[in-house]
Coordinates of C-alpha atoms and ligand atoms in Angstrom, one line a residue:
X1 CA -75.7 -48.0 -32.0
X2 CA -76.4 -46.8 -35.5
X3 CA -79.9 -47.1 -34.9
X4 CA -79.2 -44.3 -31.8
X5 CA -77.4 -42.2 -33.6
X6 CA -80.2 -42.1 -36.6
X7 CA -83.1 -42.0 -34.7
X8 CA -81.5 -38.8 -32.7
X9 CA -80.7 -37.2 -36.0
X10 CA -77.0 -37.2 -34.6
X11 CA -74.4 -35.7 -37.1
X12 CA -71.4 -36.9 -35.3
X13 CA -70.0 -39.2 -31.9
X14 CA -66.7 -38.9 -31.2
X15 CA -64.5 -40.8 -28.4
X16 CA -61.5 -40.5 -26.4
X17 CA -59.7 -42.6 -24.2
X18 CA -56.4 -41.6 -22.0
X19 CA -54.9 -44.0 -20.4
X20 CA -52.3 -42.3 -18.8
X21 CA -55.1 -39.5 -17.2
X22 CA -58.0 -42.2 -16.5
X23 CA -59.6 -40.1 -19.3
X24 CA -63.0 -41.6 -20.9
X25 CA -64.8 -39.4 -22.5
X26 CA -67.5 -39.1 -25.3
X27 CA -68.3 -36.4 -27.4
X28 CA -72.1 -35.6 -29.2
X29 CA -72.6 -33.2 -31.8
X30 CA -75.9 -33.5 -32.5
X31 CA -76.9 -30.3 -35.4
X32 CA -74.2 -27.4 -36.6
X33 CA -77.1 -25.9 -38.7
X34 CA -77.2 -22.4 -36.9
X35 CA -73.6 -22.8 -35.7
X36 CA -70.7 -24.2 -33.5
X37 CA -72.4 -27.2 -31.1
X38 CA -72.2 -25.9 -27.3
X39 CA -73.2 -27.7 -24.5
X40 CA -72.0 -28.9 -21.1
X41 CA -69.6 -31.7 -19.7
X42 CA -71.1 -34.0 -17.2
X43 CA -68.6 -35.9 -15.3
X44 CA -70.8 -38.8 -13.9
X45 CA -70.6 -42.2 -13.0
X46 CA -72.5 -44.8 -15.4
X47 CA -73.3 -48.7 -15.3
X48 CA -72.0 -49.3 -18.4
X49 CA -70.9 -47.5 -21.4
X50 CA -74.0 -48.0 -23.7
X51 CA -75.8 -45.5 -20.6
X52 CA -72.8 -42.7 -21.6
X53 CA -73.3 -42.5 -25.3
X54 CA -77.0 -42.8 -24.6
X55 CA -76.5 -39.7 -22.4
X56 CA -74.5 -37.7 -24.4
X57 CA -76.4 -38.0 -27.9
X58 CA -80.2 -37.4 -25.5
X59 CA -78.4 -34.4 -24.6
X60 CA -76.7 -33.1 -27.2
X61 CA -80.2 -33.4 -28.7
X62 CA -81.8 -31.4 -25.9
X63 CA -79.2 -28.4 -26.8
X64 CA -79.7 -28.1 -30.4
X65 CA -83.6 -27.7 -29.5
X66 CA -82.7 -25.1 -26.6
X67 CA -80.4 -23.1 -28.8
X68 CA -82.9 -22.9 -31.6
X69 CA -85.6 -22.1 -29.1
X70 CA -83.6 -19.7 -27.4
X71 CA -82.6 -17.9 -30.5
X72 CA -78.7 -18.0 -30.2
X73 CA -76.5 -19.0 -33.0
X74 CA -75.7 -22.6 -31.7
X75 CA -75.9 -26.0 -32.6
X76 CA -76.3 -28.5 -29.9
X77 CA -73.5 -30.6 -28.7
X78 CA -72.4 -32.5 -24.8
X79 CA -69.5 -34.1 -23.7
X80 CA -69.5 -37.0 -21.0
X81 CA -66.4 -37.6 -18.9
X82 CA -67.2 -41.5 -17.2
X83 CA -66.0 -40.6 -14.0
X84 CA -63.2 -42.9 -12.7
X85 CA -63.1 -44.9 -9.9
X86 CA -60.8 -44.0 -7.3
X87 CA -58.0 -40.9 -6.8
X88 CA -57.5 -39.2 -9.9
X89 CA -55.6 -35.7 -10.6
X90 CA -58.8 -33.7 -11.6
X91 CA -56.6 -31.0 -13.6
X92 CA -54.7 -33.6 -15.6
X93 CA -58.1 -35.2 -16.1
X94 CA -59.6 -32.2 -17.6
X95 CA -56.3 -30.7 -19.7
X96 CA -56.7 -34.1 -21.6
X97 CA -60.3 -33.5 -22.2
X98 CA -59.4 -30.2 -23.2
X99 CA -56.7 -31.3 -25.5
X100 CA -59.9 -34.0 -26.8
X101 CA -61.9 -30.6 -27.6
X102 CA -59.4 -29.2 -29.0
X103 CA -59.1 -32.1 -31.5
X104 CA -62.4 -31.4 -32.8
X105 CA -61.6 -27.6 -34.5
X106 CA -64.1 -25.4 -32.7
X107 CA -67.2 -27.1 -33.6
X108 CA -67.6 -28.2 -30.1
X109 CA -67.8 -25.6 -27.3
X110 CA -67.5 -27.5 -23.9
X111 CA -69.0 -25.5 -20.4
X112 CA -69.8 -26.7 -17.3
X113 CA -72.2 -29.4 -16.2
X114 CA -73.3 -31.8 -13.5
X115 CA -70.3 -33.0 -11.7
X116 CA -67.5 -30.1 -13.5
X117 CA -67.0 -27.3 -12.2
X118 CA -65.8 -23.6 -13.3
X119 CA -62.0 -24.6 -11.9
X120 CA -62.5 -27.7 -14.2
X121 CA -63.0 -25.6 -17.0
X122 CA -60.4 -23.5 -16.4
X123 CA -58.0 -26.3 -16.6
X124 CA -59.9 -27.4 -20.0
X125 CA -58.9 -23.6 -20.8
X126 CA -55.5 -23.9 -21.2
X127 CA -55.5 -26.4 -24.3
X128 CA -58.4 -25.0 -25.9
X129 CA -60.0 -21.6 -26.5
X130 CA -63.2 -23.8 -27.4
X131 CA -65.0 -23.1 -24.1
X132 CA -67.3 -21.2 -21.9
X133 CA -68.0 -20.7 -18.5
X134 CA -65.0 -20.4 -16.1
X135 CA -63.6 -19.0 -12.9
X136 CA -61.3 -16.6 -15.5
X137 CA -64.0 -15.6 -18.0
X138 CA -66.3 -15.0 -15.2
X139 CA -69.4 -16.6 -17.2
X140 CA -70.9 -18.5 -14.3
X141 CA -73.9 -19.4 -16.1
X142 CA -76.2 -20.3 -12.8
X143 CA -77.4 -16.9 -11.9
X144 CA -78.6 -16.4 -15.9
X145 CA -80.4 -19.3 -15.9
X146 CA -82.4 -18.2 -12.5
X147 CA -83.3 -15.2 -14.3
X148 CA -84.3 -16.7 -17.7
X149 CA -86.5 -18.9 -15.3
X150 CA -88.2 -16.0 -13.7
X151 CA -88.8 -15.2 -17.2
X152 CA -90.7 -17.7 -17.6
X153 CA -92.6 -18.3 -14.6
X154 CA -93.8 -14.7 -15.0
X155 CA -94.8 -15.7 -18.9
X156 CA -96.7 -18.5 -17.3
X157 CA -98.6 -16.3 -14.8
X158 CA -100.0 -14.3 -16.8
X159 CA -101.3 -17.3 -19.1
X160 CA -102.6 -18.6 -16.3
X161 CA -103.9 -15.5 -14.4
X162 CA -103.8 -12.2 -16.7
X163 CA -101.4 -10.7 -14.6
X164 CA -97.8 -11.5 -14.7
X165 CA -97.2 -10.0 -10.7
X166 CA -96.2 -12.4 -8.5
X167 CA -96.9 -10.8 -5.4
X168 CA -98.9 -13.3 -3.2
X169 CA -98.4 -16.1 -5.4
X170 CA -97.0 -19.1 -4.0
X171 CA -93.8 -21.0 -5.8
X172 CA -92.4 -24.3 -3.9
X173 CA -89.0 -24.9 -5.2
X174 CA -87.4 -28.7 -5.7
X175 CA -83.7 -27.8 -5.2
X176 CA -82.3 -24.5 -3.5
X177 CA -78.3 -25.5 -5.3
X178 CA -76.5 -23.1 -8.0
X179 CA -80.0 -22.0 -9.6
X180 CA -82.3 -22.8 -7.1
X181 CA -81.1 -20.3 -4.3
X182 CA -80.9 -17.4 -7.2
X183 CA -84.1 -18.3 -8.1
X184 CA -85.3 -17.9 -4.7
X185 CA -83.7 -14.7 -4.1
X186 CA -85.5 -13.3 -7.3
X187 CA -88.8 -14.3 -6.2
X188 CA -88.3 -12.6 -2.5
X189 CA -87.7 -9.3 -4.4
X190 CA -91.1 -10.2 -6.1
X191 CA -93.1 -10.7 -3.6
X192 CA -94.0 -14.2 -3.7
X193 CA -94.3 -16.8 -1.0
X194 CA -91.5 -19.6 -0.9
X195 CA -91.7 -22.9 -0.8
X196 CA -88.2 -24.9 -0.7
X197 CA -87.1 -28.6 -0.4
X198 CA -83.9 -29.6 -0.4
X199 CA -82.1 -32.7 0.8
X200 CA -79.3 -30.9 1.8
X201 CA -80.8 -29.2 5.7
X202 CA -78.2 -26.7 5.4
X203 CA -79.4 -25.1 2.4
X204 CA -82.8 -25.3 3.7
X205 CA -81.3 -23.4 6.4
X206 CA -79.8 -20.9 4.3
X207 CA -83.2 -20.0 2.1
X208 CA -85.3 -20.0 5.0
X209 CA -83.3 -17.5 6.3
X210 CA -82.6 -15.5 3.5
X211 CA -86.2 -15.4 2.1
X212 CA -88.6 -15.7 5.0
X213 CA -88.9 -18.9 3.0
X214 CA -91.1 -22.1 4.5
X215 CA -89.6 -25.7 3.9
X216 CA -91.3 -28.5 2.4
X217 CA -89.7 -32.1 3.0
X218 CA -88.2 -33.6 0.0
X219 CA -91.1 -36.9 0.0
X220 CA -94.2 -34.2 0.2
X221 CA -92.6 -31.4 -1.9
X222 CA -95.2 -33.0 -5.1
X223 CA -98.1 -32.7 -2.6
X224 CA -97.6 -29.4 -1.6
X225 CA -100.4 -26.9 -2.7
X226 CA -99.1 -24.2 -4.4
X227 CA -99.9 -21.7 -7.7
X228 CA -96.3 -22.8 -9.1
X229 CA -93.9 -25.8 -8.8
X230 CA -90.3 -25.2 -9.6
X231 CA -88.1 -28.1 -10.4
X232 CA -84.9 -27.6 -9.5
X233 CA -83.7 -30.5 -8.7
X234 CA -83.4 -33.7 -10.8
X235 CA -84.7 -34.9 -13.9
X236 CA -87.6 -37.7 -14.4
X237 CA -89.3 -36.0 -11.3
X238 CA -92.7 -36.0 -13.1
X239 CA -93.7 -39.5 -13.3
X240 CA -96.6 -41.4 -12.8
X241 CA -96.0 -41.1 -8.8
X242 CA -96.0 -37.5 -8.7
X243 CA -98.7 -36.8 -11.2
X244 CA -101.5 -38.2 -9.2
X245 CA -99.8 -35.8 -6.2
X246 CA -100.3 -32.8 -8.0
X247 CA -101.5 -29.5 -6.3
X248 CA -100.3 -26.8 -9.0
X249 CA -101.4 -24.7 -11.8
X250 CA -98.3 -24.3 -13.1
X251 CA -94.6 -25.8 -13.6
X252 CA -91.7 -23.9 -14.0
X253 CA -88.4 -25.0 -13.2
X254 CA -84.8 -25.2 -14.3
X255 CA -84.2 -29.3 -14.0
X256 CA -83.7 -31.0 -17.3
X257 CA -85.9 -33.7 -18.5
X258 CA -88.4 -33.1 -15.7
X259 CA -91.4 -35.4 -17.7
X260 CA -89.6 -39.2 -17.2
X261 CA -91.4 -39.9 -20.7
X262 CA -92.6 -37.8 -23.1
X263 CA -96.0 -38.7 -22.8
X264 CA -96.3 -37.0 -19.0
X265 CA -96.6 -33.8 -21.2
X266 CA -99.9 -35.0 -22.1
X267 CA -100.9 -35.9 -18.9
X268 CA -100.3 -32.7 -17.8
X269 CA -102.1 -31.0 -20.7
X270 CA -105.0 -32.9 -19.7
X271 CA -105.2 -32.4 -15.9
X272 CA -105.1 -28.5 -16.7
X273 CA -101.2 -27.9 -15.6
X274 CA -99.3 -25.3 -17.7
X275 CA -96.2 -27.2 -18.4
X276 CA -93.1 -24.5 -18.7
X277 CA -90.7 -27.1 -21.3
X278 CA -87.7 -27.7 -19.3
X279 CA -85.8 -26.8 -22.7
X280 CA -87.4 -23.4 -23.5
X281 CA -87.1 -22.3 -19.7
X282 CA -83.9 -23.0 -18.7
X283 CA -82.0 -21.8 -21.4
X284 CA -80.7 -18.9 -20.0
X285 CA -77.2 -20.4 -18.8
X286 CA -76.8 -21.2 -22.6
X287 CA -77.7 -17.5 -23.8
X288 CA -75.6 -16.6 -21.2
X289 CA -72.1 -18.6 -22.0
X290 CA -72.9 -18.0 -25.6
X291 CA -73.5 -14.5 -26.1
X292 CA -70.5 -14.4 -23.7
X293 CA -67.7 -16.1 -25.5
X294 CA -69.0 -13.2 -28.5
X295 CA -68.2 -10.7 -25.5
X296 CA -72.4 -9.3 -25.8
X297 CA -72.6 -6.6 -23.4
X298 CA -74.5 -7.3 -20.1
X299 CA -77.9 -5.7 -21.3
X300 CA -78.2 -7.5 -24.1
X301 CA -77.5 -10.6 -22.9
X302 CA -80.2 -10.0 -20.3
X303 CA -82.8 -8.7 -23.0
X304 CA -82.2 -12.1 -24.8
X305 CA -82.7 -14.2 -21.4
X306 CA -86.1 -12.1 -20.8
X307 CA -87.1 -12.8 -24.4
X308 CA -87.5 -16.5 -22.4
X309 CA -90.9 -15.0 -21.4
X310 CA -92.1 -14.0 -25.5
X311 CA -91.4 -17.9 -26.7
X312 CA -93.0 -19.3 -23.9
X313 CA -96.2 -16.9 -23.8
X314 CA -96.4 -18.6 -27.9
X315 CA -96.1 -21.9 -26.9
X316 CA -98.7 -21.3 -24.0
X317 CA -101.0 -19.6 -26.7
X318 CA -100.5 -22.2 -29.3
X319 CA -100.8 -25.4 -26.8
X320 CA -104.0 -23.9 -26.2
X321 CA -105.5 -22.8 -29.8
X322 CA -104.4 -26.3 -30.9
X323 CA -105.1 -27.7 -28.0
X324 CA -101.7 -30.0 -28.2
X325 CA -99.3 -30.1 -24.7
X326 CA -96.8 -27.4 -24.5
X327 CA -94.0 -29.9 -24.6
X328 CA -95.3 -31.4 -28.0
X329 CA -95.5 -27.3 -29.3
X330 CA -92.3 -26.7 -28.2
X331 CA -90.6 -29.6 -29.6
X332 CA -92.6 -28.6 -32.9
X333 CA -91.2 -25.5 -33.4
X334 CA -87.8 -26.4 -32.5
X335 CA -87.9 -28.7 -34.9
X336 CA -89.3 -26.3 -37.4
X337 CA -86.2 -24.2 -37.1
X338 CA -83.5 -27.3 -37.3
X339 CA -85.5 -29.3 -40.4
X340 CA -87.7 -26.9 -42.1
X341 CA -91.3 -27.9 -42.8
X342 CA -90.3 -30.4 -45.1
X343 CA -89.8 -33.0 -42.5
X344 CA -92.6 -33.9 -40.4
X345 CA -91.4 -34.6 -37.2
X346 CA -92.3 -38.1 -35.0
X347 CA -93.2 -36.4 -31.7
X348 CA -95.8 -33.9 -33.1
X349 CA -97.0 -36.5 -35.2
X350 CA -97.4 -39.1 -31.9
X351 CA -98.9 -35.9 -29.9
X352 CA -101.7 -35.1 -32.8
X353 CA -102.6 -39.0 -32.6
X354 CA -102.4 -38.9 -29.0
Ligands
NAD1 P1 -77.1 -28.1 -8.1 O1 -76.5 -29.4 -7.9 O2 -76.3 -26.9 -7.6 O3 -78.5 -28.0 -7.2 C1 -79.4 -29.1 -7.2 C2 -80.0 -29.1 -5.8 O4 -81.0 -30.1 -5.8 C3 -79.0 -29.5 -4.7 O5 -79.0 -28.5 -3.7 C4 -79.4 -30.9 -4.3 O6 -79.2 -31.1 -2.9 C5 -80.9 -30.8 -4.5 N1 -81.6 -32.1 -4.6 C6 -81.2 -33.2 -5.1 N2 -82.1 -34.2 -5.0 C7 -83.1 -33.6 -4.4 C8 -84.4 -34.1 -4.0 N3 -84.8 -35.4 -4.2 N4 -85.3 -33.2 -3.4 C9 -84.9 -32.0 -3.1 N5 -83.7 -31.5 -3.5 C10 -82.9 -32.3 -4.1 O7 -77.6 -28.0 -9.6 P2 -77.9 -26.6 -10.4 O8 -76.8 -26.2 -11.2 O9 -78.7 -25.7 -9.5 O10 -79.0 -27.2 -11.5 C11 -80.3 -27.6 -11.1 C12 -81.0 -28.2 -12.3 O11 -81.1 -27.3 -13.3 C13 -80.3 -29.5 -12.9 O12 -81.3 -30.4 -13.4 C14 -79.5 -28.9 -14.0 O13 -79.3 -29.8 -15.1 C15 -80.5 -27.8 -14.5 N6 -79.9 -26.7 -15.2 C16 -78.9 -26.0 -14.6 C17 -78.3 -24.9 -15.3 C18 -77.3 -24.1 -14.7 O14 -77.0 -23.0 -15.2 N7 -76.7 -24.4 -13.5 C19 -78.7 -24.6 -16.6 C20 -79.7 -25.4 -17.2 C21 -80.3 -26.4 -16.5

């Protein structure tokens, strides 16, 4: 465990257990340098606790690298709720994680994640003023994070091609849920020719018909030849299956942990693909319920989810003048904002040896 928690650079790990709710939960504060931890609650099911805290610190990691990339005054933190087995009263469930939040003073910010929802929140609401993202503050971070990806994919375009139009260009999207659909309804005002997969038929349906889109099913959605792929989905989906499938120049999605190892970033580099880091691209949910909760007016927190595209365009150009992936630059200079220069980082030095 300690060897986790050292390796991660964790600064704290904090646990909870409520009998009398069916409560479980874990809490990861990961780095407070540049401010309060934020980050989601995922409410999941696991094989065995040692998966959870594994979870929770990986992703409490990911947040303080997205918040230092994404320029907000954040630290990174998660929460996992193990989900139980069985009936349970989902708003006593959540009131005793807030209550668990609460506990911790403020320097953990919960929001919502995969399997919570904004009604979950609000329950987690009314025993703590430590959160973001609910039905009553209205800061549904879904849409924002579409945006901060169109951001991106346009930052990517225009490495790739010198123009940063999309018109004509031709974006297959893993994943038309919460971000997905928005992000197919901002690339229809674009221009751009959709691509969508989904398991789900009936939101196939839906973005077909909303965006003259074409659908792609879910087992030839890798093969599919297109300027941009757009994760949307799942994470680990590029693998050493779907690398060999690969008919891109570019991905640029909102998933999390899209590369299964951190290694596929290299691969990537090599074949030619500009790799958009999952991280840096999808971070506009996080501007979003954190420039929020400090009540930042509607422009500016738009301004700050376009700035998406600036950081990325300097990764792109750096990845390429050092010629070291994107995923191993941004890493880099997230790093460089969380440790200083004084501590030389493991995964830039693996990617320089690599
Ligand atoms: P969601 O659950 O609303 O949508 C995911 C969609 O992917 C669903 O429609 C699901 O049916 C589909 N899907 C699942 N497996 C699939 C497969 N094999 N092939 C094709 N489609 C498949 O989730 P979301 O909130 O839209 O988030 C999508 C991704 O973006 C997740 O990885 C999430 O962690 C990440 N993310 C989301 C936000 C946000 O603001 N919602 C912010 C940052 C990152």
């Amino acid at each position: 465990m300690f060897d986790i928690i050292e390796q991660a650079h964790l600064g704290e790990l904090h646990f909870k257990s409520d009998p009398s709710t069916g409560l479980k939960s874990i809490i990861a504060i990961h780095n407070t340098k540049l401010g309060a931890a934020l980050g989601g609650c995922r409410c999941i099911e696991y094989d065995c606790d040692e998966d959870a805290i594994k979870d929770v610190i990986r992703l409490a990691r990911g947040m303080s690298y997205k918040a230092a990339l994404a320029k907000v005054p954040q630290g990174g933190g998660k929460a996992v709720i193990l989900k139980p087995s069985g009936h349970f009263d989902r708003k006593a469930l959540y009131q005793s994680f807030g209550k668990f939040v609460n506990e911790l003073g403020g320097r953990y910010i919960t929001a919502v994640d995969s399997g919570t929802t904004l009604q979950d929140m609000d329950e987690v609401g009314r025993v703590t003023p430590h959160v973001s993202g609910s039905l009553s503050d209205g800061l549904d971070p879904s849409p924002n994070t579409a945006l901060g990806v169109l951001a991106g994919i346009k930052a990517a375009a225009l490495h790739r091609y010198g123009n940063s139009k999309l018109k004509g260009l031709t974006v297959a999207i893993q994943g038309v849920g919460n971000v997905g659909f928005h992000l197919a309804s901002l690339l229809f005002k674009e221009g751009a020719r959709i691509l969508v997969s989904d398991v789900d038929e009936h939101k196939v349906k839906q973005a077909r018909t909303a965006f003259q889109a074409e659908s792609v099913s879910p087992h030839q959605f890798f093969s599919a030849h297109c300027n941009i792929l757009a994760p949307c989905g799942l994470g680990g989906v590029i693998n050493e299956t779907t690398l060999q499938e690969l008919h891109c120049d570019i991905i640029a999605g909102s998933a999390n942990n899209q590369l299964a190892d951190p290694e596929h970033g290299q691969q990537l580099h090599n074949k030619g693909i500009l790799y958009a880091p999952d991280y840096v691209i999808n971070a506009g949910g996080l501007i979003q319920v954190s420039l929020g909760l400090r009540h930042t007016s509607i422009q500016e927190i738009s301004n700050k989810t376009w700035g998406i595209s600036e950081t990325l365009y300097d990764i792109f150009t750096r990845s390429k003048s050092e010629n070291i992936p994107t995923s191993s630059i941004a890493d880099l200079m997230a790093e460089e904002i969380l440790y200083g220069h004084h501590d030389i980082p493991e995964p830039y030095a693996l990617a320089k040896g690599a």
